[in-house]
């Protein structure tokens, strides 16, 4: 048992940050799970709980409705539904968490895509009584498309199936087989009851047969970064820093957040799309000079030669440069209310570069429920996921999304009013489609 | 001088960033995106801890060049003198340009009317939105954090506002990856929140790590206060105490800095950053729940003010 002071010291020393997203349909108990995580990890403060108790009472409910903790908008409270993605924050002695709380309602796909785009882990909720249903497959497919590195299957409402192991085992097996076929790299299945609190924060006394971690324990221990030595290094140039002051008359630095991999002083680099080359002469890490920097650090690179580099350029190691292309083939999730059509003129935002583009073809639309392809749909409407071919006005140095979530992703934007139309992922849709012999070409060799 | 890259102990890999480094890197990325894409950005600067951290991050983001933005302060006329002094000193030290939109001037000109409860916080919206229109600012940085309040939890990092500065929570753009979409029509602008993902504790830990100076009212000191609606307010010409209220001298500090008429002090003996952090980490009350009267006006007070153009 640790004392409150020791707990406090531990909490303050928590070092890493995990971003994760939840997915679940309306009655799976997602809000209860989120409320339970916040409540049992003691992340709900007294005045917030008091507000929830007050609101629950005034609605005639006897126990505090933990879902009210997460429904922030007037319309959400009025209708008792979650309209939009919300972000929540909590901490344990071991880690800080940013939770993208995505609604399971009608607009599920674009909301889950939004939440999953920055997540390193997704929690997919299933009702133990219903098992793997269409909605579960949809959530698994979105997590696979977005290449979320870790997926947790939370089999909820175990209290309503007598905490029976065979029920859990069957669902876990079916889900794992399905998700693995989509190329989801890591799946952890956990039997829980969000309402009763089993295996969410505290281990359940009702399921002795389960030997794995609780949801929170898993969130605290899952690795948050990958082996960067195998990643392709990429620095999208955001801004050129030129003080032109007496103190720094010749300083010319290329500021940006390293999107993937590592950069070292002395390394030969190429600037895309121009193809000019130089060497890294220095790296400024927000005020101090370093020899090496890695993703996702925000840095300023200094180059040996005075070459033309501006916002929108991509700095890469000379021996590991992606090809540039004006023909992008990608999977997109359409997020706007107006449809996306063949022949439409759009803007494409990739890293720090925004270029004019035209939708040349929509070869297929994906049916998430059974992953079948509907050929030549002609257009995509809100929440549709489909393959598109886009021709850009200028060459882009685009990676395959499978290699880099950051340099393989892009937005399609309506040039007339700035609406975000679609979220794009270059290259193959699912990891399972990547084959080792072709993976290096798939991103740009169309 | 060249130093070797820091390896953080106790994390999963030598390449894992500490949570403060990750938040700092993300905020710097947001500042640089705005500098790269907008014509006339401005930082809302009140002299409160969140805006002080914002300015510190902006200074780091563009070093060794100066911050390419000016500052805007909406002065309610009921600000703490220590905070105004801090504001002016900071502006001078970094050679920044400060715009001030004054609520008092609006009241004196008959363009705004004092509220019966004396709270001036909601009155800030009109001077703020008019200053944005007048200076044609197209990006306005705010220190708002999503952990502050449930309506703010729904706020985007880049939040599009119409020509009336209004926020429509049902028509927000999805925010995907780190690809912030700042496109807007003439007259519209974008509110930008680089501290979206920070919590109150993160802000304090960062202030400690970076050794950032704060106005002294954030630390425990003796002050003449009186109780109104369960909060300790500073006595002053702004309208307190009234007949039935009595002042007393207490050892207090502030968790937030806003208008004197609605920002409450908390009892505290924390005189150092370390003591403040210990106190915050152990507190069972949120920052706003403990010290902000204006958020208690109704269940959707913040949402309603944000819809009207508040930050």
XYZ file of C-alpha atoms in Angstrom:
757
model
C 0.000 0.000 0.000
C 1.424 3.384 -0.953
C 0.711 6.529 1.022
C -1.112 9.479 -0.566
C 2.160 11.422 -0.695
C 3.912 8.585 -2.480
C 1.000 8.271 -4.893
C 1.235 11.972 -5.600
C 4.954 11.778 -6.262
C 4.339 8.880 -8.649
C 1.546 10.702 -10.412
C 3.738 13.715 -10.998
C 6.500 11.550 -12.401
C 4.265 9.839 -14.985
C 6.182 10.338 -18.189
C 4.577 9.026 -21.352
C 1.408 9.961 -23.172
C -0.981 7.496 -24.811
C -3.638 8.670 -27.265
C -6.494 6.221 -27.678
C -10.001 6.107 -29.109
C -13.148 4.269 -28.159
C -15.624 2.740 -30.580
C -18.950 1.190 -29.782
C -22.548 1.436 -30.892
C -25.289 3.130 -28.928
C -26.228 0.446 -26.438
C -22.870 -1.232 -25.960
C -22.187 0.821 -22.851
C -19.408 3.000 -24.243
C -20.294 6.082 -22.204
C -20.486 3.897 -19.109
C -17.038 2.468 -19.842
C -15.568 5.948 -20.334
C -17.325 7.203 -17.218
C -16.076 4.175 -15.285
C -12.483 4.678 -16.460
C -12.566 8.331 -15.438
C -14.385 7.663 -12.184
C -12.429 4.625 -10.980
C -9.076 6.149 -11.917
C -10.125 9.062 -9.688
C -9.984 11.504 -12.608
C -13.406 12.964 -11.872
C -13.205 15.828 -9.435
C -15.742 16.580 -6.757
C -17.414 19.538 -8.473
C -17.810 17.580 -11.737
C -19.363 14.642 -9.901
C -21.619 16.988 -7.988
C -22.814 18.523 -11.261
C -23.561 15.042 -12.632
C -25.407 14.020 -9.454
C -27.430 17.220 -9.578
C -28.321 16.763 -13.257
C -29.198 13.081 -12.720
C -31.477 13.907 -9.779
C -33.254 16.659 -11.684
C -33.978 14.064 -14.361
C -35.454 11.696 -11.801
C -32.561 9.194 -11.873
C -31.570 7.671 -8.559
C -27.926 6.899 -9.298
C -25.559 9.357 -10.995
C -25.549 8.797 -14.750
C -21.824 8.625 -15.556
C -22.598 9.214 -19.241
C -23.412 12.811 -18.306
C -19.729 13.306 -17.602
C -19.035 13.043 -21.288
C -21.986 14.750 -22.933
C -20.877 18.363 -23.076
C -23.296 20.093 -25.396
C -26.814 21.350 -24.719
C -28.234 19.285 -27.593
C -26.415 16.179 -26.388
C -27.906 16.434 -22.925
C -31.340 17.204 -24.325
C -31.311 14.238 -26.667
C -29.217 11.923 -24.494
C -26.858 11.181 -27.371
C -23.278 12.031 -28.213
C -23.050 14.198 -31.310
C -19.392 14.776 -31.811
C -15.935 13.560 -30.905
C -14.814 14.879 -27.542
C -11.365 14.657 -26.029
C -10.854 13.671 -22.384
C -7.778 13.684 -20.225
C -6.784 11.541 -17.314
C -3.661 10.314 -15.648
C -2.475 7.442 -13.525
C 0.873 7.147 -11.773
C 2.184 5.351 -14.854
C 0.910 7.346 -17.792
C -1.091 10.319 -19.108
C -4.002 9.600 -21.435
C -5.794 11.513 -24.182
C -9.035 9.766 -25.011
C -10.885 10.506 -28.253
C -14.441 9.728 -27.205
C -16.203 8.981 -30.491
C -19.979 8.736 -30.739
C -21.474 5.478 -31.971
C -24.384 7.172 -33.704
C -25.470 7.590 -37.281
C -22.394 9.457 -38.361
C -20.200 6.687 -36.954
C -17.646 6.242 -39.718
C -16.365 9.791 -40.056
C -16.357 10.257 -36.310
C -14.430 7.083 -35.704
C -12.000 7.983 -38.505
C -11.477 11.348 -36.826
C -10.823 9.773 -33.432
C -8.685 6.929 -34.792
C -6.476 9.151 -36.973
C -4.386 10.257 -34.001
C -4.884 7.160 -31.841
C -2.231 4.593 -31.015
C -4.869 2.260 -29.610
C -8.566 1.661 -30.227
C -11.016 0.060 -27.804
C -13.817 -1.767 -29.646
C -16.771 -2.525 -27.416
C -19.013 -5.567 -27.872
C -22.134 -6.580 -25.949
C -21.444 -10.117 -24.626
C -25.077 -11.090 -25.265
C -24.887 -10.182 -28.961
C -21.312 -11.121 -29.818
C -19.603 -9.935 -32.997
C -22.178 -8.038 -35.039
C -21.995 -5.920 -38.196
C -21.108 -2.840 -36.191
C -18.187 -4.683 -34.563
C -16.818 -5.649 -37.967
C -17.224 -2.050 -39.110
C -15.232 -0.781 -36.133
C -12.508 -3.381 -36.663
C -12.332 -2.447 -40.334
C -11.977 1.271 -39.591
C -9.238 0.563 -37.028
C -7.468 -1.597 -39.640
C -7.856 1.040 -42.386
C -6.460 3.758 -40.136
C -3.621 1.404 -39.123
C -4.167 1.895 -35.416
C -1.258 -0.110 -33.971
C -3.129 -1.694 -31.034
C -6.734 -2.855 -30.810
C -8.519 -3.863 -27.605
C -11.714 -5.894 -27.787
C -13.717 -5.144 -24.650
C -16.442 -7.758 -24.252
C -18.881 -5.824 -22.097
C -21.904 -6.778 -19.973
C -20.294 -10.037 -18.812
C -22.531 -9.725 -15.734
C -25.524 -10.408 -17.979
C -24.082 -13.733 -19.235
C -23.171 -15.053 -15.765
C -19.508 -14.174 -16.297
C -19.244 -17.320 -18.429
C -15.842 -17.987 -19.956
C -17.108 -19.842 -23.082
C -19.168 -16.798 -24.079
C -16.076 -14.592 -23.915
C -13.808 -17.149 -25.592
C -16.100 -17.561 -28.576
C -16.405 -13.800 -29.172
C -12.676 -13.219 -28.687
C -11.798 -15.983 -31.119
C -14.203 -14.772 -33.800
C -13.083 -11.140 -33.484
C -9.379 -11.964 -33.436
C -9.670 -14.081 -36.575
C -11.574 -11.312 -38.368
C -9.280 -8.475 -37.276
C -6.149 -10.494 -38.059
C -7.476 -11.107 -41.581
C -7.558 -7.303 -42.001
C -3.965 -7.054 -40.860
C -4.540 -5.588 -37.390
C -1.124 -6.216 -35.829
C -2.077 -6.619 -32.166
C -5.373 -7.559 -30.558
C -6.067 -7.880 -26.837
C -9.445 -9.207 -25.681
C -10.710 -8.339 -22.186
C -13.976 -9.489 -20.543
C -15.555 -6.591 -18.621
C -18.651 -5.189 -17.027
C -18.481 -1.393 -17.311
C -21.598 -1.018 -15.166
C -20.349 -3.233 -12.315
C -16.706 -2.250 -12.738
C -15.289 -5.713 -13.544
C -11.826 -5.606 -15.167
C -12.050 -1.914 -16.107
C -9.763 -0.473 -13.449
C -9.945 -3.184 -10.789
C -9.551 -6.928 -11.501
C -12.845 -8.806 -11.356
C -13.612 -11.226 -8.542
C -16.281 -12.730 -10.772
C -13.978 -13.996 -13.522
C -11.207 -16.058 -11.923
C -10.675 -17.796 -15.223
C -9.340 -14.594 -16.808
C -5.631 -14.102 -16.255
C -4.989 -11.045 -18.423
C -4.771 -7.327 -17.643
C -7.652 -4.982 -16.837
C -8.465 -2.330 -19.436
C -6.575 0.352 -17.518
C -3.581 -1.889 -16.835
C -3.313 -2.632 -20.551
C -3.590 1.082 -21.419
C -0.809 1.805 -18.949
C 1.622 -0.767 -20.311
C 1.094 -0.916 -24.073
C 4.227 0.398 -25.865
C 3.761 3.910 -27.286
C 6.546 4.167 -29.797
C 8.014 1.929 -32.398
C 11.542 1.133 -33.402
C 12.373 4.294 -35.315
C 15.595 2.945 -36.737
C 13.613 1.141 -39.428
C 11.399 4.138 -40.340
C 11.926 6.368 -43.345
C 12.919 9.799 -42.002
C 10.701 12.666 -43.161
C 10.599 16.375 -42.292
C 7.834 18.463 -43.883
C 9.012 22.088 -43.903
C 6.473 24.247 -42.081
C 8.168 27.592 -41.919
C 11.511 29.151 -42.785
C 13.107 30.944 -39.839
C 15.242 33.897 -40.948
C 15.811 36.404 -38.129
C 17.933 38.798 -40.262
C 19.107 40.463 -37.062
C 22.541 41.764 -36.136
C 22.957 38.770 -33.862
C 21.863 36.218 -36.478
C 22.455 37.807 -39.882
C 22.818 34.544 -41.816
C 20.585 32.146 -39.855
C 18.276 30.251 -42.172
C 16.493 27.324 -40.518
C 13.809 24.969 -41.787
C 11.261 24.486 -39.039
C 8.969 21.477 -38.838
C 7.805 18.511 -36.813
C 9.653 15.327 -37.751
C 6.905 13.176 -39.282
C 8.817 9.894 -39.173
C 12.220 8.463 -38.311
C 15.359 10.254 -37.136
C 17.665 12.970 -38.492
C 21.347 13.355 -37.641
C 23.886 16.124 -38.079
C 26.159 15.334 -41.020
C 23.508 13.339 -42.874
C 23.052 13.858 -46.638
C 19.536 15.035 -47.376
C 17.381 15.724 -50.412
C 14.663 18.358 -50.641
C 11.520 17.281 -52.476
C 9.977 17.943 -54.907
C 12.960 19.928 -56.294
C 15.475 17.110 -55.694
C 18.226 19.486 -54.493
C 20.701 17.956 -52.060
C 22.724 19.152 -49.086
C 23.912 18.024 -45.654
C 22.433 18.647 -42.214
C 24.810 21.116 -40.574
C 22.842 21.534 -37.363
C 19.612 20.657 -35.555
C 17.953 23.114 -33.167
C 15.568 21.453 -30.738
C 13.541 24.438 -29.454
C 16.480 26.440 -28.247
C 19.182 23.841 -27.782
C 21.463 22.298 -30.328
C 21.382 18.484 -30.704
C 23.117 15.820 -32.808
C 20.059 13.694 -33.424
C 16.299 14.263 -33.370
C 13.341 12.023 -34.008
C 9.580 11.950 -34.482
C 7.469 13.693 -33.216
C 9.938 16.362 -32.134
C 9.477 19.882 -33.489
C 12.883 21.015 -34.699
C 14.691 23.447 -36.965
C 17.129 21.918 -39.468
C 20.112 23.878 -40.730
C 21.684 22.890 -44.048
C 25.242 23.320 -45.290
C 24.267 24.814 -48.636
C 22.122 27.845 -49.284
C 19.526 26.100 -51.435
C 15.936 27.059 -52.153
C 13.674 25.440 -49.550
C 10.201 26.658 -48.583
C 7.010 25.660 -46.779
C 5.534 22.540 -48.323
C 8.887 20.955 -49.187
C 9.855 17.602 -47.700
C 13.384 16.984 -46.395
C 14.414 13.313 -46.550
C 17.651 11.300 -46.321
C 19.226 11.225 -49.788
C 19.479 7.438 -49.718
C 15.841 6.996 -48.707
C 13.754 9.393 -50.774
C 10.222 8.598 -51.893
C 9.385 9.028 -55.572
C 7.225 12.009 -56.418
C 3.963 11.647 -58.287
C 1.004 13.621 -59.590
C -1.253 10.576 -59.625
C -2.430 9.564 -56.189
C -4.341 6.342 -55.592
C -5.787 6.115 -52.138
C -8.577 5.020 -49.849
C -10.694 7.922 -48.644
C -13.359 8.315 -46.027
C -15.829 10.961 -47.118
C -16.565 13.223 -44.168
C -18.662 16.051 -45.689
C -22.412 16.232 -46.246
C -22.044 17.111 -49.939
C -20.948 14.132 -52.097
C -17.566 13.653 -53.758
C -17.898 13.097 -57.504
C -15.732 12.111 -60.461
C -14.402 15.231 -62.185
C -14.650 17.378 -59.044
C -11.941 19.996 -58.518
C -10.539 19.948 -55.004
C -7.547 20.993 -52.953
C -5.308 18.295 -51.533
C -3.478 19.001 -48.279
C -0.549 16.663 -47.700
C 1.766 17.450 -44.751
C 2.423 21.202 -45.113
C 1.668 21.337 -48.824
C -1.703 22.238 -50.354
C -2.120 21.706 -54.111
C -4.933 21.818 -56.657
C -6.264 18.434 -57.680
C -9.026 16.738 -59.631
C -10.883 13.519 -58.805
C -10.185 11.374 -61.877
C -11.842 8.130 -60.872
C -13.741 6.490 -58.043
C -13.004 2.833 -58.840
C -14.898 1.338 -55.928
C -16.843 1.880 -52.732
C -16.212 -0.370 -49.774
C -19.043 -2.004 -47.883
C -17.652 -2.102 -44.379
C -20.018 -4.780 -43.123
C -18.666 -7.529 -45.387
C -15.690 -5.687 -46.966
C -17.118 -6.209 -50.458
C -16.262 -3.693 -53.193
C -19.022 -1.913 -55.073
C -17.448 -1.002 -58.457
C -17.648 2.477 -60.060
C -20.123 4.076 -57.642
C -19.681 7.443 -59.418
C -19.705 9.312 -56.135
C -19.121 8.979 -52.423
C -21.504 10.374 -49.829
C -21.013 11.124 -46.141
C -19.417 8.217 -44.241
C -18.602 6.273 -47.426
C -15.190 4.703 -47.730
C -13.876 4.219 -51.253
C -10.892 4.023 -53.537
C -10.128 7.189 -55.509
C -7.614 8.261 -58.135
C -6.638 11.907 -57.886
C -4.451 13.922 -60.287
C -2.574 16.783 -58.616
C -1.373 20.022 -60.249
C 2.087 19.655 -58.705
C 4.163 16.618 -57.763
C 3.838 15.268 -54.219
C 6.324 13.211 -52.237
C 3.764 10.833 -50.854
C 4.536 7.755 -48.806
C 2.274 4.766 -48.532
C 0.042 5.159 -45.452
C 1.219 1.668 -44.458
C 4.721 3.098 -44.030
C 3.879 6.417 -42.459
C 0.533 7.529 -41.082
C 1.785 11.093 -41.197
C 3.284 11.365 -44.699
C 0.820 8.910 -46.226
C -2.311 10.787 -45.166
C -3.998 13.792 -46.766
C -7.186 15.865 -46.807
C -9.388 16.739 -49.754
C -10.774 20.255 -49.320
C -13.504 22.155 -51.149
C -11.738 25.151 -52.764
C -14.934 27.228 -52.686
C -15.687 27.266 -48.961
C -12.822 25.367 -47.322
C -14.940 22.423 -46.158
C -12.939 19.294 -45.351
C -14.351 16.752 -47.804
C -12.406 13.561 -47.264
C -9.657 11.891 -45.269
C -7.209 10.089 -47.540
C -4.755 7.261 -47.035
C -2.340 6.547 -49.882
C -1.569 3.036 -51.060
C -3.348 -0.199 -50.190
C -6.416 -0.175 -47.987
C -5.742 -3.006 -45.565
C -2.470 -4.302 -44.194
C -3.513 -7.804 -45.206
C -3.324 -6.685 -48.854
C 0.323 -5.668 -48.563
C 2.614 -8.358 -49.824
C 6.283 -8.175 -48.872
C 7.519 -8.156 -52.470
C 5.420 -5.224 -53.685
C 4.993 -3.100 -50.569
C 7.812 -0.715 -51.430
C 6.232 0.253 -54.733
C 2.577 0.387 -53.834
C 2.683 3.898 -52.386
C 3.594 5.793 -55.525
C 4.137 3.510 -58.487
C 0.745 3.852 -60.156
C 27.055 24.117 -28.116
C 26.099 20.587 -28.948
C 24.531 18.267 -26.435
C 23.652 14.620 -26.739
C 19.976 13.805 -27.157
C 18.248 13.095 -23.873
C 17.136 9.566 -23.203
C 14.145 9.465 -20.892
C 14.376 6.843 -18.227
C 11.467 4.685 -17.295
C 9.811 4.873 -20.710
C 9.296 2.098 -23.198
C 11.959 3.090 -25.678
C 14.825 5.550 -25.902
C 12.785 7.336 -28.554
C 9.692 7.881 -26.412
C 9.088 11.532 -25.538
C 8.083 12.622 -22.073
C 4.476 13.805 -21.950
C 5.600 17.427 -21.583
C 7.938 17.147 -24.572
C 5.139 15.607 -26.641
C 2.700 18.392 -25.714
C 5.333 21.068 -26.324
C 6.218 19.655 -29.721
C 2.561 19.519 -30.739
C 1.900 23.115 -29.619
C 4.961 24.385 -31.507
C 3.739 22.573 -34.613
C 0.406 24.392 -34.280
C 2.089 27.814 -33.930
C 4.222 27.189 -37.004
C 1.224 26.001 -39.059
C -0.553 29.268 -38.324
C 2.556 31.322 -39.139
C 2.837 29.454 -42.448
C -0.784 29.711 -43.523
C -2.305 32.930 -42.189
C -1.810 36.620 -42.988
C -2.667 38.346 -39.703
C -2.563 36.122 -36.604
C -2.777 37.467 -33.065
C -2.264 35.898 -29.623
C -4.870 36.602 -26.950
C -2.801 37.567 -23.939
C -4.342 38.240 -20.542
C -1.315 37.787 -18.306
C -2.860 34.556 -17.016
C -0.803 31.351 -16.822
C -2.220 29.755 -19.981
C -1.499 32.779 -22.157
C 1.934 33.104 -20.540
C 2.702 29.489 -21.489
C 1.376 30.159 -25.001
C 3.719 33.099 -25.430
C 6.644 31.062 -24.081
C 5.920 28.324 -26.650
C 5.663 30.900 -29.450
C 9.037 32.366 -28.446
C 10.579 28.877 -28.617
C 8.844 28.014 -31.905
C 10.427 30.868 -33.868
C 13.744 31.353 -32.035
C 16.148 32.887 -32.768
C 13.725 35.049 -34.780
C 11.088 37.138 -32.993
C 7.503 35.923 -32.594
C 5.748 36.847 -35.864
C 2.448 37.712 -34.128
C 1.117 40.646 -32.148
C -0.795 40.316 -28.866
C -4.372 41.289 -28.018
C -5.648 41.852 -24.507
C -9.322 42.319 -23.732
C -9.149 44.547 -20.664
C -12.314 44.230 -18.593
C -11.417 47.298 -16.551
C -11.449 45.050 -13.492
C -8.084 43.416 -13.946
C -5.616 42.791 -11.184
C -2.987 45.579 -11.170
C -0.198 42.998 -10.676
C -1.298 41.268 -13.853
C -1.399 44.452 -15.936
C 2.078 45.309 -14.698
C 3.290 41.821 -15.663
C 1.638 42.178 -19.100
C 3.345 45.486 -19.899
C 6.720 44.291 -18.642
C 6.532 41.115 -20.766
C 5.500 43.003 -23.893
C 8.417 45.407 -23.462
C 10.963 42.682 -22.699
C 10.219 40.744 -25.903
C 9.656 43.795 -28.101
C 6.111 42.700 -28.894
C 3.181 44.747 -30.152
C 0.123 44.836 -27.866
C -3.433 45.740 -28.861
C -5.863 46.470 -26.038
C -9.651 46.206 -26.410
C -11.233 47.939 -23.420
C -14.575 46.962 -21.921
C -14.538 50.191 -19.874
C -14.332 52.285 -23.055
C -17.332 50.445 -24.466
C -19.304 51.108 -21.288
C -18.268 54.773 -21.198
C -19.297 55.186 -24.837
C -22.701 53.643 -24.087
C -22.025 50.684 -26.372
C -22.200 48.157 -23.529
C -24.275 48.193 -20.360
C -23.022 47.041 -16.962
C -24.772 43.860 -15.797
C -26.788 43.942 -12.568
C -24.495 41.290 -11.040
C -21.399 43.361 -11.841
C -19.718 40.530 -13.753
C -17.809 41.815 -16.726
C -16.581 38.529 -18.171
C -19.517 38.098 -20.594
C -19.050 41.716 -21.695
C -15.670 40.847 -23.220
C -17.243 39.226 -26.261
C -18.196 42.432 -28.098
C -14.849 44.272 -27.725
C -13.052 41.035 -28.657
C -15.031 40.379 -31.827
C -14.916 44.032 -32.886
C -11.140 44.146 -32.387
C -10.814 41.047 -34.567
C -12.873 42.687 -37.328
C -11.170 46.064 -37.007
C -7.624 44.667 -37.238
C -8.715 41.998 -39.744
C -7.102 39.246 -37.686
C -7.552 35.930 -39.489
C -6.186 33.623 -36.770
C -6.672 34.257 -33.063
C -4.705 32.113 -30.609
C -6.456 31.349 -27.336
C -5.114 29.530 -24.282
C -8.286 27.443 -23.862
C -7.795 23.828 -22.797
C -10.246 21.000 -23.388
C -9.917 19.807 -19.805
C -11.343 23.075 -18.473
C -14.982 22.566 -19.226
C -17.303 20.126 -20.978
C -18.137 22.426 -23.908
C -14.432 23.088 -24.407
C -13.864 19.301 -24.570
C -15.693 19.492 -27.901
C -13.575 22.316 -29.298
C -11.240 21.798 -32.247
C -7.608 22.942 -32.308
C -8.490 25.035 -35.379
C -12.009 26.357 -34.771
C -13.664 28.219 -37.627
C -15.724 31.286 -36.673
C -18.081 33.193 -38.940
C -18.047 36.963 -39.488
C -19.866 37.348 -36.157
C -17.240 35.176 -34.419
C -19.893 32.558 -33.648
C -19.060 28.941 -32.806
C -21.441 26.297 -34.123
C -20.607 22.998 -32.407
C -22.723 21.037 -34.886
C -20.837 22.368 -37.896
C -17.261 21.813 -36.851
C -14.758 20.419 -39.300
C -13.481 16.950 -38.466
C -9.860 17.244 -37.356
C -7.827 14.455 -38.887
C -4.236 13.484 -38.105
C -2.187 16.681 -37.648
C -3.615 18.118 -40.869
C -5.240 21.323 -39.635
C -7.550 22.938 -42.187
C -7.377 26.718 -41.742
C -9.174 27.774 -44.917
C -11.741 30.479 -44.392
C -13.740 33.030 -46.338
C -13.034 36.778 -46.041
C -14.494 38.059 -42.769
C -14.302 34.640 -41.139
C -11.440 33.734 -38.863
C -10.024 30.732 -37.064
C -9.599 30.443 -33.306
C -6.523 28.365 -32.593
C -5.931 26.506 -29.339
C -2.353 25.206 -29.088
C -2.906 24.073 -25.480
C -5.997 21.996 -26.327
C -4.458 18.770 -25.084
C -2.847 20.185 -21.937
C -4.329 19.797 -18.467
C -3.989 22.275 -15.624
C -1.293 20.074 -14.086
C 0.631 19.914 -17.382
C 0.639 23.717 -17.547
C 2.029 23.970 -14.009
C 4.637 21.262 -14.525
C 5.750 22.973 -17.730
C 6.004 26.347 -15.979
C 8.219 24.684 -13.391
C 10.397 22.868 -15.930
C 10.880 25.957 -18.087
C 11.268 28.290 -15.094
C 8.663 30.706 -16.445
C 7.943 33.795 -14.366
C 4.315 34.353 -13.301
C 2.400 37.259 -11.748
C 2.689 36.992 -7.965
C -1.050 36.532 -7.407
C -0.624 32.857 -8.395
C 1.290 32.316 -5.144
C -0.003 32.511 -1.583
C -0.158 36.035 -0.172
C -2.259 37.986 2.312
C -5.178 39.792 0.712
C -8.368 41.644 1.713
C -11.198 39.413 0.496
C -14.914 38.980 1.069
C -17.255 36.080 0.430
C -19.841 36.138 -2.387
C -21.611 33.032 -3.770
C -19.169 30.849 -1.858
C -16.050 32.461 -3.334
C -13.365 34.754 -1.956
C -13.347 37.910 -4.076
C -10.874 40.764 -3.875
C -12.352 43.956 -2.464
C -12.169 46.889 -4.827
C -13.795 49.739 -6.670
C -15.294 47.279 -9.147
C -18.211 46.658 -6.801
C -17.479 44.846 -3.596
C -18.070 44.369 -0.779
C -21.731 45.358 -0.602
C -23.613 46.247 2.590
C -24.055 42.734 3.932
C -20.577 41.549 2.954
C -17.547 41.996 5.169
C -13.895 41.852 4.244
C -11.211 39.938 6.039
C -7.511 39.351 5.562
C -6.742 35.811 4.408
C -3.786 33.837 3.057
C -4.890 33.057 -0.497
C -3.740 32.533 -4.071
C -5.386 32.427 -7.490
C -5.744 29.349 -9.687
C -6.988 31.357 -12.648
C -6.621 34.993 -13.514
C -9.589 36.781 -14.979
C -11.907 39.605 -14.140
C -11.801 40.526 -10.428
C -15.586 40.419 -10.263
C -15.825 36.720 -11.057
C -12.455 35.156 -10.256
C -12.232 33.689 -6.801
C -9.151 33.122 -4.674
C -8.475 29.847 -2.891
C -7.124 29.457 0.631
C -3.523 28.382 0.232
C -0.104 28.566 1.802
C 1.688 27.549 -1.411
C 4.400 30.110 -2.026
C 6.539 28.116 -4.470
C 5.887 26.349 -7.776
C 6.523 22.973 -6.153
C 3.985 23.712 -3.413
C 1.421 24.907 -5.982
C 1.853 21.714 -8.015
C 1.410 19.525 -4.953
C -1.728 21.462 -4.091
C -3.216 21.199 -7.594
C -2.440 17.484 -7.880
C -4.196 16.798 -4.596
C -7.174 19.111 -5.221
C -10.593 17.539 -5.523
C -11.979 20.575 -7.337
C -11.464 21.616 -10.959
C -9.894 24.955 -11.679
C -13.120 26.502 -12.951
C -15.340 24.848 -10.375
C -13.204 26.327 -7.626
C -12.723 29.832 -8.904
C -15.057 30.893 -11.687
C -18.470 32.344 -10.951
C -19.428 32.870 -14.575
C -19.409 29.140 -15.370
C -21.955 28.503 -12.664
C -24.586 30.757 -14.259
C -26.142 27.766 -16.035
C -25.334 24.202 -17.104
C -24.404 25.466 -20.579
C -22.915 28.854 -19.651
C -19.613 28.269 -21.429
C -21.239 26.762 -24.517
C -23.624 29.709 -24.809
C -20.835 32.266 -24.454
C -18.671 30.403 -26.986
C -21.526 30.389 -29.489
C -21.648 34.171 -29.207
C -17.971 34.557 -29.949
C -16.267 34.158 -26.588
C -12.994 32.253 -26.698
